[in-house]
Amino acid sequence: MIARLLFALAAPSVLDSVIRVLLFCFSSRDHGHDDFEPVDRWLVVIPARDEGENLDTTLRSLPPDAGQRVRVVVLLDGPDAVGERVAGRYPVIIRQKLPGGPTKASALRWLAENDRQLISDSDAVLLLDVGSTLSEHFFDRILWPAGADGVQTYLRGRGTGVGRAAARSEQFAQVVEDRGRERLGWNIRLRGTGTALRPDRFLKTVAALSTQVEDLEASLLLSADGARLKMAAGDVWVADEKPGDVSRASSQRARWLAGKLELAVRHIPSMYRLIVRAPLEGVAFVAEMFGRPLVLSVMFRLVVAAVVVMKAPRSGYEGRILAAILLASASVDIGLQIVRSGFGGALELGGSWLRALLLTPRALLSWMRARRP
């Protein structure tokens, strides 16, 4: 009985592993040729909370003479005199939300409520995190797939140590998993920075954001509403800085874990609508929700497999089959993680996730106590 219960808890991770293999197989298939739609007017939104001089790196990567074709909004989330001074060196629109916090989603929602016309006057809204930089001639080379309500540009993560491992993992997720999703006709995952949405979708979606994992939340809400999310085409990318310090990386992952818990509670109706609209894609999304992060789910499956094996004399062949399934799925994920990050990188990434697990209760408590606008 205990073995079956533990296996049931591990089932989403096993299913997620199976789906990951499916995506891997489909990622190499020919996608054919997309048609593309013009995007004449871009609005770039850069949320910044107490970033100060860090803003300069991102603003320097934007075209200095784009005029009305590319308008840039620096969204200061709370007081930041240094950030305001840095932004003032560039031809950008400065907006300041007071008081700041508690989340990036709150800041975006505030902008949508107070600058609706500015957003509506664009053809697409591009989100950039502070520290992210655009590839050369980004707005001349990016291609928007026809019929897409939103696109995600490829990210080129930069970092050392655990940051380098996270960057490799993210790159694998885009090149393999997201490409596989496109081949299956599913939506790709939005990544927060480098995400672009049509203005009507942006306004509707940010109005409903309420968690700390706004990228995954937006992916769910848009998919449940029937929006089409694809990878941007063209010779473009966004360089994204990853924290290399284990402490910073762990804190970031703790917030992500806490945000996922909240997402699972708040958006059950959206998950149900996605499953009804696209059953296989919806089940895959739910399996991903409850089956990741991989490092923790792999450890859990190995522990469950050990428990099942110890009880094998009483559970017979059924127990051995369950243990074999758990071990096989965990082995697949371990292999993919090493391919993604290298052996040393996988160990570093695993260490940051274990520390994040310990920090999650504090992150969740901090979120619950945060004063919401």
mmCIF file of C-alpha atoms in Angstrom:
data_model
loop_
_atom_site.group_PDB
_atom_site.id
_atom_site.type_symbol
_atom_site.label_atom_id
_atom_site.label_comp_id
_atom_site.label_asym_id
_atom_site.label_seq_id
_atom_site.Cartn_x
_atom_site.Cartn_y
_atom_site.Cartn_z
ATOM 1 C CA MET A 1 0.000 0.000 0.000
ATOM 2 C CA ILE A 2 2.785 2.453 0.945
ATOM 3 C CA ALA A 3 4.736 1.526 -2.201
ATOM 4 C CA ARG A 4 1.715 2.219 -4.403
ATOM 5 C CA LEU A 5 1.060 5.555 -2.701
ATOM 6 C CA LEU A 6 4.665 6.652 -3.158
ATOM 7 C CA PHE A 7 4.596 5.558 -6.796
ATOM 8 C CA ALA A 8 1.412 7.597 -7.321
ATOM 9 C CA LEU A 9 3.225 10.661 -5.969
ATOM 10 C CA ALA A 10 6.122 10.010 -8.339
ATOM 11 C CA ALA A 11 3.839 9.353 -11.331
ATOM 12 C CA PRO A 12 3.886 12.973 -12.663
ATOM 13 C CA SER A 13 7.699 12.846 -12.776
ATOM 14 C CA VAL A 14 7.616 9.523 -14.632
ATOM 15 C CA LEU A 15 5.072 10.882 -17.126
ATOM 16 C CA ASP A 16 7.098 14.073 -17.564
ATOM 17 C CA SER A 17 10.156 11.939 -18.334
ATOM 18 C CA VAL A 18 8.246 9.986 -20.989
ATOM 19 C CA ILE A 19 7.003 13.223 -22.564
ATOM 20 C CA ARG A 20 10.545 14.642 -22.525
ATOM 21 C CA VAL A 21 11.751 11.637 -24.517
ATOM 22 C CA LEU A 22 8.860 12.208 -26.954
ATOM 23 C CA LEU A 23 9.866 15.867 -27.367
ATOM 24 C CA PHE A 24 13.472 14.823 -27.882
ATOM 25 C CA CYS A 25 12.435 12.467 -30.686
ATOM 26 C CA PHE A 26 10.240 15.062 -32.421
ATOM 27 C CA SER A 27 12.732 17.926 -32.058
ATOM 28 C CA SER A 28 14.854 16.649 -34.953
ATOM 29 C CA ARG A 29 11.958 16.370 -37.394
ATOM 30 C CA ASP A 30 11.640 18.836 -40.274
ATOM 31 C CA HIS A 31 9.255 21.646 -39.388
ATOM 32 C CA GLY A 32 8.731 22.917 -42.914
ATOM 33 C CA HIS A 33 8.635 26.645 -43.616
ATOM 34 C CA ASP A 34 6.578 29.196 -41.709
ATOM 35 C CA ASP A 35 5.007 32.294 -43.156
ATOM 36 C CA PHE A 36 5.825 35.491 -41.312
ATOM 37 C CA GLU A 37 3.976 38.654 -40.349
ATOM 38 C CA PRO A 38 5.466 42.149 -40.222
ATOM 39 C CA VAL A 39 5.983 43.900 -36.902
ATOM 40 C CA ASP A 40 6.422 47.602 -37.599
ATOM 41 C CA ARG A 41 6.036 49.066 -34.102
ATOM 42 C CA TRP A 42 7.756 47.520 -31.095
ATOM 43 C CA LEU A 43 7.306 48.436 -27.459
ATOM 44 C CA VAL A 44 10.173 47.191 -25.258
ATOM 45 C CA VAL A 45 9.340 46.980 -21.541
ATOM 46 C CA ILE A 46 12.175 46.646 -19.024
ATOM 47 C CA PRO A 47 10.942 46.054 -15.438
ATOM 48 C CA ALA A 48 13.589 47.139 -12.934
ATOM 49 C CA ARG A 49 13.498 46.931 -9.160
ATOM 50 C CA ASP A 50 16.383 48.681 -7.430
ATOM 51 C CA GLU A 51 18.734 47.849 -10.328
ATOM 52 C CA GLY A 52 20.635 51.136 -10.428
ATOM 53 C CA GLU A 53 23.636 51.083 -12.795
ATOM 54 C CA ASN A 54 22.760 47.562 -13.973
ATOM 55 C CA LEU A 55 20.217 49.128 -16.317
ATOM 56 C CA ASP A 56 22.987 50.541 -18.482
ATOM 57 C CA THR A 57 23.996 47.134 -19.881
ATOM 58 C CA THR A 58 20.541 46.438 -21.268
ATOM 59 C CA LEU A 59 19.843 49.962 -22.519
ATOM 60 C CA ARG A 60 23.159 50.082 -24.391
ATOM 61 C CA SER A 61 22.140 46.998 -26.410
ATOM 62 C CA LEU A 62 19.023 48.708 -27.794
ATOM 63 C CA PRO A 63 19.126 50.567 -31.128
ATOM 64 C CA PRO A 64 19.943 54.254 -30.434
ATOM 65 C CA ASP A 65 18.161 55.600 -33.513
ATOM 66 C CA ALA A 66 15.047 53.416 -33.740
ATOM 67 C CA GLY A 67 12.665 56.390 -33.458
ATOM 68 C CA GLN A 68 8.976 55.539 -33.414
ATOM 69 C CA ARG A 69 9.582 52.013 -34.662
ATOM 70 C CA VAL A 70 11.010 50.884 -31.308
ATOM 71 C CA ARG A 71 9.827 52.611 -28.161
ATOM 72 C CA VAL A 72 11.364 51.656 -24.834
ATOM 73 C CA VAL A 73 9.745 51.828 -21.402
ATOM 74 C CA VAL A 74 11.872 51.511 -18.296
ATOM 75 C CA LEU A 75 9.443 50.410 -15.599
ATOM 76 C CA LEU A 76 10.938 51.330 -12.222
ATOM 77 C CA ASP A 77 9.282 49.162 -9.600
ATOM 78 C CA GLY A 78 9.682 51.425 -6.573
ATOM 79 C CA PRO A 79 12.148 54.226 -5.745
ATOM 80 C CA ASP A 80 15.449 54.025 -7.633
ATOM 81 C CA ALA A 81 17.217 57.370 -8.062
ATOM 82 C CA VAL A 82 20.296 55.805 -9.658
ATOM 83 C CA GLY A 83 18.214 53.732 -12.082
ATOM 84 C CA GLU A 84 16.200 56.808 -13.023
ATOM 85 C CA ARG A 85 19.397 58.746 -13.694
ATOM 86 C CA VAL A 86 20.823 55.932 -15.837
ATOM 87 C CA ALA A 87 17.599 55.623 -17.845
ATOM 88 C CA GLY A 88 17.634 59.398 -18.353
ATOM 89 C CA ARG A 89 20.784 59.068 -20.479
ATOM 90 C CA TYR A 90 18.793 57.263 -23.166
ATOM 91 C CA PRO A 91 15.748 58.174 -25.308
ATOM 92 C CA VAL A 92 13.336 56.045 -23.252
ATOM 93 C CA ILE A 93 10.029 56.480 -21.474
ATOM 94 C CA ILE A 94 10.374 56.220 -17.693
ATOM 95 C CA ARG A 95 7.486 54.962 -15.612
ATOM 96 C CA GLN A 96 7.671 54.500 -11.849
ATOM 97 C CA LYS A 97 5.337 52.362 -9.763
ATOM 98 C CA LEU A 98 4.996 53.525 -6.166
ATOM 99 C CA PRO A 99 5.106 51.715 -3.874
ATOM 100 C CA GLY A 100 7.218 48.990 -5.419
ATOM 101 C CA GLY A 101 6.564 45.267 -5.286
ATOM 102 C CA PRO A 102 5.641 42.718 -4.449
ATOM 103 C CA THR A 103 6.339 41.020 -7.808
ATOM 104 C CA LYS A 104 7.296 41.644 -11.418
ATOM 105 C CA ALA A 105 3.755 40.592 -12.343
ATOM 106 C CA SER A 106 2.352 43.396 -10.168
ATOM 107 C CA ALA A 107 4.555 45.947 -11.930
ATOM 108 C CA LEU A 108 3.462 44.754 -15.371
ATOM 109 C CA ARG A 109 -0.179 44.822 -14.314
ATOM 110 C CA TRP A 110 0.271 48.413 -13.063
ATOM 111 C CA LEU A 111 1.769 49.430 -16.420
ATOM 112 C CA ALA A 112 -1.108 47.828 -18.319
ATOM 113 C CA GLU A 113 -3.633 49.700 -16.199
ATOM 114 C CA ASN A 114 -1.900 53.094 -16.472
ATOM 115 C CA ASP A 115 -0.460 53.027 -20.023
ATOM 116 C CA ARG A 116 -3.034 51.087 -21.972
ATOM 117 C CA GLN A 117 -2.902 53.392 -24.998
ATOM 118 C CA LEU A 118 0.891 53.250 -25.228
ATOM 119 C CA ILE A 119 0.704 49.458 -25.289
ATOM 120 C CA SER A 120 -2.193 49.345 -27.750
ATOM 121 C CA ASP A 121 -0.337 51.591 -30.205
ATOM 122 C CA SER A 122 2.356 48.917 -30.684
ATOM 123 C CA ASP A 123 2.322 45.787 -32.841
ATOM 124 C CA ALA A 124 4.213 43.733 -30.253
ATOM 125 C CA VAL A 125 5.415 44.120 -26.654
ATOM 126 C CA LEU A 126 8.873 42.717 -25.883
ATOM 127 C CA LEU A 127 9.843 42.020 -22.256
ATOM 128 C CA LEU A 128 13.479 42.240 -21.204
ATOM 129 C CA ASP A 129 14.985 41.599 -17.781
ATOM 130 C CA VAL A 130 17.700 43.926 -16.556
ATOM 131 C CA GLY A 131 21.025 42.416 -17.592
ATOM 132 C CA SER A 132 19.637 40.920 -20.795
ATOM 133 C CA THR A 133 21.056 42.219 -24.068
ATOM 134 C CA LEU A 134 19.841 41.950 -27.661
ATOM 135 C CA SER A 135 21.779 40.500 -30.565
ATOM 136 C CA GLU A 136 22.950 42.901 -33.263
ATOM 137 C CA HIS A 137 20.233 44.337 -35.537
ATOM 138 C CA PHE A 138 17.628 42.462 -33.492
ATOM 139 C CA PHE A 139 14.567 44.352 -34.751
ATOM 140 C CA ASP A 140 15.676 44.156 -38.390
ATOM 141 C CA ARG A 141 16.248 40.403 -38.287
ATOM 142 C CA ILE A 142 13.518 39.004 -36.051
ATOM 143 C CA LEU A 143 10.739 37.143 -37.882
ATOM 144 C CA TRP A 144 7.266 36.763 -36.356
ATOM 145 C CA PRO A 145 5.566 33.468 -37.350
ATOM 146 C CA ALA A 146 2.173 34.032 -38.959
ATOM 147 C CA GLY A 147 -0.748 33.408 -36.612
ATOM 148 C CA ALA A 148 1.341 33.591 -33.446
ATOM 149 C CA ASP A 149 -0.061 35.555 -30.509
ATOM 150 C CA GLY A 150 3.289 35.470 -28.764
ATOM 151 C CA VAL A 151 6.864 34.447 -29.455
ATOM 152 C CA GLN A 152 9.885 33.540 -27.385
ATOM 153 C CA THR A 153 13.348 34.394 -28.628
ATOM 154 C CA TYR A 154 16.215 32.002 -28.069
ATOM 155 C CA LEU A 155 18.215 32.784 -24.933
ATOM 156 C CA ARG A 156 21.979 32.583 -24.721
ATOM 157 C CA GLY A 157 22.644 32.318 -21.026
ATOM 158 C CA ARG A 158 25.882 33.584 -19.546
ATOM 159 C CA GLY A 159 27.343 32.719 -16.192
ATOM 160 C CA THR A 160 29.881 30.744 -14.222
ATOM 161 C CA GLY A 161 29.481 27.694 -12.006
ATOM 162 C CA VAL A 162 25.825 26.997 -11.342
ATOM 163 C CA GLY A 163 24.919 29.874 -13.669
ATOM 164 C CA ARG A 164 26.659 28.144 -16.565
ATOM 165 C CA ALA A 165 24.850 24.896 -15.760
ATOM 166 C CA ALA A 166 21.485 26.676 -15.636
ATOM 167 C CA ALA A 167 22.209 28.348 -18.979
ATOM 168 C CA ARG A 168 23.004 25.013 -20.624
ATOM 169 C CA SER A 169 19.868 23.468 -19.158
ATOM 170 C CA GLU A 170 17.734 26.332 -20.481
ATOM 171 C CA GLN A 171 19.333 26.129 -23.903
ATOM 172 C CA PHE A 172 18.585 22.395 -24.058
ATOM 173 C CA ALA A 173 14.986 23.090 -23.010
ATOM 174 C CA GLN A 174 14.528 25.538 -25.882
ATOM 175 C CA VAL A 175 16.447 23.737 -28.622
ATOM 176 C CA VAL A 176 15.054 20.290 -27.798
ATOM 177 C CA GLU A 177 11.873 20.535 -25.713
ATOM 178 C CA ASP A 178 10.370 23.687 -27.251
ATOM 179 C CA ARG A 179 11.331 22.617 -30.745
ATOM 180 C CA GLY A 180 9.665 19.264 -30.059
ATOM 181 C CA ARG A 181 6.543 21.054 -28.826
ATOM 182 C CA GLU A 182 6.386 23.051 -32.059
ATOM 183 C CA ARG A 183 6.676 19.885 -34.140
ATOM 184 C CA LEU A 184 3.739 18.412 -32.187
ATOM 185 C CA GLY A 185 1.681 21.581 -32.684
ATOM 186 C CA TRP A 186 1.897 22.519 -28.993
ATOM 187 C CA ASN A 187 2.767 25.869 -27.473
ATOM 188 C CA ILE A 188 6.330 26.577 -26.443
ATOM 189 C CA ARG A 189 7.203 27.913 -22.970
ATOM 190 C CA LEU A 190 7.647 31.611 -22.357
ATOM 191 C CA ARG A 191 10.854 32.457 -20.469
ATOM 192 C CA GLY A 192 10.164 35.952 -19.124
ATOM 193 C CA THR A 193 13.014 37.804 -20.805
ATOM 194 C CA GLY A 194 12.918 37.765 -24.597
ATOM 195 C CA THR A 195 9.162 37.141 -24.522
ATOM 196 C CA ALA A 196 7.022 39.132 -26.975
ATOM 197 C CA LEU A 197 3.226 39.298 -27.125
ATOM 198 C CA ARG A 198 0.662 41.012 -29.300
ATOM 199 C CA PRO A 199 -0.680 44.025 -27.346
ATOM 200 C CA ASP A 200 -4.203 42.655 -26.864
ATOM 201 C CA ARG A 201 -2.820 39.405 -25.457
ATOM 202 C CA PHE A 202 -0.351 41.313 -23.284
ATOM 203 C CA LEU A 203 -3.081 43.479 -21.754
ATOM 204 C CA LYS A 204 -5.396 40.558 -21.046
ATOM 205 C CA THR A 205 -2.700 38.253 -19.708
ATOM 206 C CA VAL A 206 -0.861 40.613 -17.362
ATOM 207 C CA ALA A 207 -4.199 41.607 -15.853
ATOM 208 C CA ALA A 208 -4.563 37.998 -14.670
ATOM 209 C CA LEU A 209 -0.993 37.431 -13.431
ATOM 210 C CA SER A 210 -0.760 36.879 -9.690
ATOM 211 C CA THR A 211 2.233 34.641 -8.905
ATOM 212 C CA GLN A 212 6.018 34.838 -8.701
ATOM 213 C CA VAL A 213 6.424 32.633 -11.795
ATOM 214 C CA GLU A 214 4.884 35.016 -14.305
ATOM 215 C CA ASP A 215 6.528 33.314 -17.309
ATOM 216 C CA LEU A 216 5.067 29.854 -16.571
ATOM 217 C CA GLU A 217 1.792 31.450 -15.467
ATOM 218 C CA ALA A 218 1.515 33.403 -18.725
ATOM 219 C CA SER A 219 2.277 30.231 -20.710
ATOM 220 C CA LEU A 220 -0.597 28.479 -18.947
ATOM 221 C CA LEU A 221 -3.121 31.314 -19.227
ATOM 222 C CA LEU A 222 -2.424 31.934 -22.905
ATOM 223 C CA SER A 223 -2.506 28.229 -23.781
ATOM 224 C CA ALA A 224 -5.772 27.742 -21.873
ATOM 225 C CA ASP A 225 -7.261 30.645 -23.882
ATOM 226 C CA GLY A 226 -6.248 29.076 -27.185
ATOM 227 C CA ALA A 227 -3.413 31.498 -28.008
ATOM 228 C CA ARG A 228 -0.565 30.334 -30.229
ATOM 229 C CA LEU A 229 2.957 30.617 -28.793
ATOM 230 C CA LYS A 230 5.937 29.935 -31.052
ATOM 231 C CA MET A 231 9.689 30.421 -31.185
ATOM 232 C CA ALA A 232 10.784 33.614 -32.901
ATOM 233 C CA ALA A 233 12.599 33.048 -36.190
ATOM 234 C CA GLY A 234 15.476 34.915 -37.761
ATOM 235 C CA ASP A 235 19.094 35.295 -36.718
ATOM 236 C CA VAL A 236 18.297 36.817 -33.310
ATOM 237 C CA TRP A 237 18.768 35.976 -29.653
ATOM 238 C CA VAL A 238 18.762 37.507 -26.190
ATOM 239 C CA ALA A 239 21.827 37.130 -23.994
ATOM 240 C CA ASP A 240 20.702 36.468 -20.428
ATOM 241 C CA GLU A 241 22.875 36.724 -17.314
ATOM 242 C CA LYS A 242 22.528 33.794 -14.874
ATOM 243 C CA PRO A 243 23.554 34.069 -11.202
ATOM 244 C CA GLY A 244 26.727 32.071 -10.632
ATOM 245 C CA ASP A 245 26.649 32.359 -6.853
ATOM 246 C CA VAL A 246 25.011 29.285 -5.313
ATOM 247 C CA SER A 247 23.316 31.384 -2.619
ATOM 248 C CA ARG A 248 21.706 33.750 -5.163
ATOM 249 C CA ALA A 249 20.779 30.886 -7.452
ATOM 250 C CA SER A 250 19.220 28.987 -4.533
ATOM 251 C CA SER A 251 17.155 31.989 -3.456
ATOM 252 C CA GLN A 252 15.939 32.434 -7.025
ATOM 253 C CA ARG A 253 14.942 28.780 -7.257
ATOM 254 C CA ALA A 254 13.230 28.924 -3.857
ATOM 255 C CA ARG A 255 11.014 31.754 -5.129
ATOM 256 C CA TRP A 256 10.320 29.666 -8.231
ATOM 257 C CA LEU A 257 9.286 26.657 -6.141
ATOM 258 C CA ALA A 258 7.044 28.815 -3.948
ATOM 259 C CA GLY A 259 5.554 30.393 -7.066
ATOM 260 C CA LYS A 260 4.805 26.992 -8.568
ATOM 261 C CA LEU A 261 2.922 25.987 -5.435
ATOM 262 C CA GLU A 262 0.814 29.102 -5.683
ATOM 263 C CA LEU A 263 0.267 28.587 -9.413
ATOM 264 C CA ALA A 264 -0.972 25.059 -8.778
ATOM 265 C CA VAL A 265 -3.510 26.380 -6.258
ATOM 266 C CA ARG A 266 -4.675 29.501 -8.089
ATOM 267 C CA HIS A 267 -4.998 28.196 -11.635
ATOM 268 C CA ILE A 268 -6.713 24.822 -11.401
ATOM 269 C CA PRO A 269 -9.525 26.111 -13.704
ATOM 270 C CA SER A 270 -6.945 27.153 -16.329
ATOM 271 C CA MET A 271 -5.306 23.722 -16.218
ATOM 272 C CA TYR A 272 -8.721 22.115 -16.638
ATOM 273 C CA ARG A 273 -9.537 24.355 -19.635
ATOM 274 C CA LEU A 274 -6.198 23.506 -21.259
ATOM 275 C CA ILE A 275 -6.778 19.765 -20.807
ATOM 276 C CA VAL A 276 -10.286 20.044 -22.291
ATOM 277 C CA ARG A 277 -9.022 22.103 -25.253
ATOM 278 C CA ALA A 278 -5.885 20.035 -25.960
ATOM 279 C CA PRO A 279 -5.855 16.850 -23.827
ATOM 280 C CA LEU A 280 -2.316 15.583 -24.524
ATOM 281 C CA GLU A 281 -0.737 19.029 -24.340
ATOM 282 C CA GLY A 282 -2.676 19.792 -21.150
ATOM 283 C CA VAL A 283 -1.627 16.549 -19.464
ATOM 284 C CA ALA A 284 1.986 17.271 -20.477
ATOM 285 C CA PHE A 285 1.769 20.737 -18.896
ATOM 286 C CA VAL A 286 0.395 19.347 -15.629
ATOM 287 C CA ALA A 287 3.056 16.617 -15.571
ATOM 288 C CA GLU A 288 5.720 19.281 -16.059
ATOM 289 C CA MET A 289 4.192 21.396 -13.293
ATOM 290 C CA PHE A 290 4.310 18.616 -10.717
ATOM 291 C CA GLY A 291 7.266 16.672 -12.120
ATOM 292 C CA ARG A 292 9.920 19.388 -11.921
ATOM 293 C CA PRO A 293 12.499 20.524 -10.957
ATOM 294 C CA LEU A 294 14.219 17.477 -12.363
ATOM 295 C CA VAL A 295 16.966 17.300 -9.761
ATOM 296 C CA LEU A 296 14.489 16.971 -6.905
ATOM 297 C CA SER A 297 12.121 14.674 -8.791
ATOM 298 C CA VAL A 298 15.001 12.348 -9.729
ATOM 299 C CA MET A 299 16.058 12.079 -6.086
ATOM 300 C CA PHE A 300 12.471 11.391 -5.037
ATOM 301 C CA ARG A 301 12.088 8.648 -7.653
ATOM 302 C CA LEU A 302 15.311 6.990 -6.535
ATOM 303 C CA VAL A 303 14.142 7.022 -2.908
ATOM 304 C CA VAL A 304 10.729 5.619 -3.871
ATOM 305 C CA ALA A 305 12.389 2.920 -5.988
ATOM 306 C CA ALA A 306 14.524 1.918 -2.992
ATOM 307 C CA VAL A 307 11.436 1.694 -0.754
ATOM 308 C CA VAL A 308 9.599 -0.378 -3.367
ATOM 309 C CA VAL A 309 12.563 -2.761 -3.745
ATOM 310 C CA MET A 310 12.774 -3.239 0.024
ATOM 311 C CA LYS A 311 9.104 -4.203 0.016
ATOM 312 C CA ALA A 312 9.474 -6.324 -3.124
ATOM 313 C CA PRO A 313 9.199 -9.670 -1.298
ATOM 314 C CA ARG A 314 5.690 -8.732 -0.273
ATOM 315 C CA SER A 315 4.681 -6.872 -3.434
ATOM 316 C CA GLY A 316 6.072 -9.490 -5.840
ATOM 317 C CA TYR A 317 6.484 -8.783 -9.538
ATOM 318 C CA GLU A 318 4.319 -5.674 -9.329
ATOM 319 C CA GLY A 319 6.794 -4.023 -6.983
ATOM 320 C CA ARG A 320 9.752 -4.951 -9.184
ATOM 321 C CA ILE A 321 8.008 -3.505 -12.253
ATOM 322 C CA LEU A 322 7.213 -0.269 -10.432
ATOM 323 C CA ALA A 323 10.807 0.020 -9.228
ATOM 324 C CA ALA A 324 12.118 -0.626 -12.751
ATOM 325 C CA ILE A 325 9.886 2.113 -14.173
ATOM 326 C CA LEU A 326 11.094 4.603 -11.556
ATOM 327 C CA LEU A 327 14.762 3.726 -12.087
ATOM 328 C CA ALA A 328 14.452 3.872 -15.887
ATOM 329 C CA SER A 329 12.787 7.300 -15.879
ATOM 330 C CA ALA A 330 15.302 8.656 -13.349
ATOM 331 C CA SER A 331 18.189 7.302 -15.436
ATOM 332 C CA VAL A 332 16.860 9.038 -18.533
ATOM 333 C CA ASP A 333 16.655 12.359 -16.713
ATOM 334 C CA ILE A 334 20.115 11.958 -15.167
ATOM 335 C CA GLY A 335 21.545 11.273 -18.612
ATOM 336 C CA LEU A 336 19.808 14.278 -20.152
ATOM 337 C CA GLN A 337 20.941 16.515 -17.291
ATOM 338 C CA ILE A 338 24.562 15.493 -17.814
ATOM 339 C CA VAL A 339 24.183 16.128 -21.557
ATOM 340 C CA ARG A 340 22.707 19.540 -20.753
ATOM 341 C CA SER A 341 25.149 20.761 -18.123
ATOM 342 C CA GLY A 342 28.093 18.377 -17.996
ATOM 343 C CA PHE A 343 28.800 16.197 -14.963
ATOM 344 C CA GLY A 344 30.225 18.996 -12.822
ATOM 345 C CA GLY A 345 27.487 21.400 -13.866
ATOM 346 C CA ALA A 346 24.808 18.839 -13.023
ATOM 347 C CA LEU A 347 26.271 18.490 -9.527
ATOM 348 C CA GLU A 348 26.362 22.268 -9.043
ATOM 349 C CA LEU A 349 22.821 22.640 -10.290
ATOM 350 C CA GLY A 350 21.687 19.833 -8.009
ATOM 351 C CA GLY A 351 23.315 21.510 -5.014
ATOM 352 C CA SER A 352 21.544 24.795 -5.712
ATOM 353 C CA TRP A 353 18.183 23.016 -5.970
ATOM 354 C CA LEU A 354 18.706 21.174 -2.682
ATOM 355 C CA ARG A 355 19.502 24.446 -0.961
ATOM 356 C CA ALA A 356 16.489 26.030 -2.669
ATOM 357 C CA LEU A 357 14.264 23.333 -1.183
ATOM 358 C CA LEU A 358 15.395 24.390 2.289
ATOM 359 C CA LEU A 359 14.732 28.058 1.472
ATOM 360 C CA THR A 360 11.285 27.485 -0.038
ATOM 361 C CA PRO A 361 9.258 27.780 3.220
ATOM 362 C CA ARG A 362 10.870 31.160 3.890
ATOM 363 C CA ALA A 363 10.179 32.322 0.325
ATOM 364 C CA LEU A 364 6.560 31.185 0.583
ATOM 365 C CA LEU A 365 6.104 32.906 3.958
ATOM 366 C CA SER A 366 7.631 36.111 2.588
ATOM 367 C CA TRP A 367 5.214 36.010 -0.342
ATOM 368 C CA MET A 368 2.196 35.446 1.898
ATOM 369 C CA ARG A 369 3.182 38.405 4.088
ATOM 370 C CA ALA A 370 3.882 40.735 1.157
ATOM 371 C CA ARG A 371 1.592 43.746 0.906
ATOM 372 C CA ARG A 372 -0.276 43.526 -2.377
ATOM 373 C CA PRO A 373 -1.350 46.599 -4.324
#
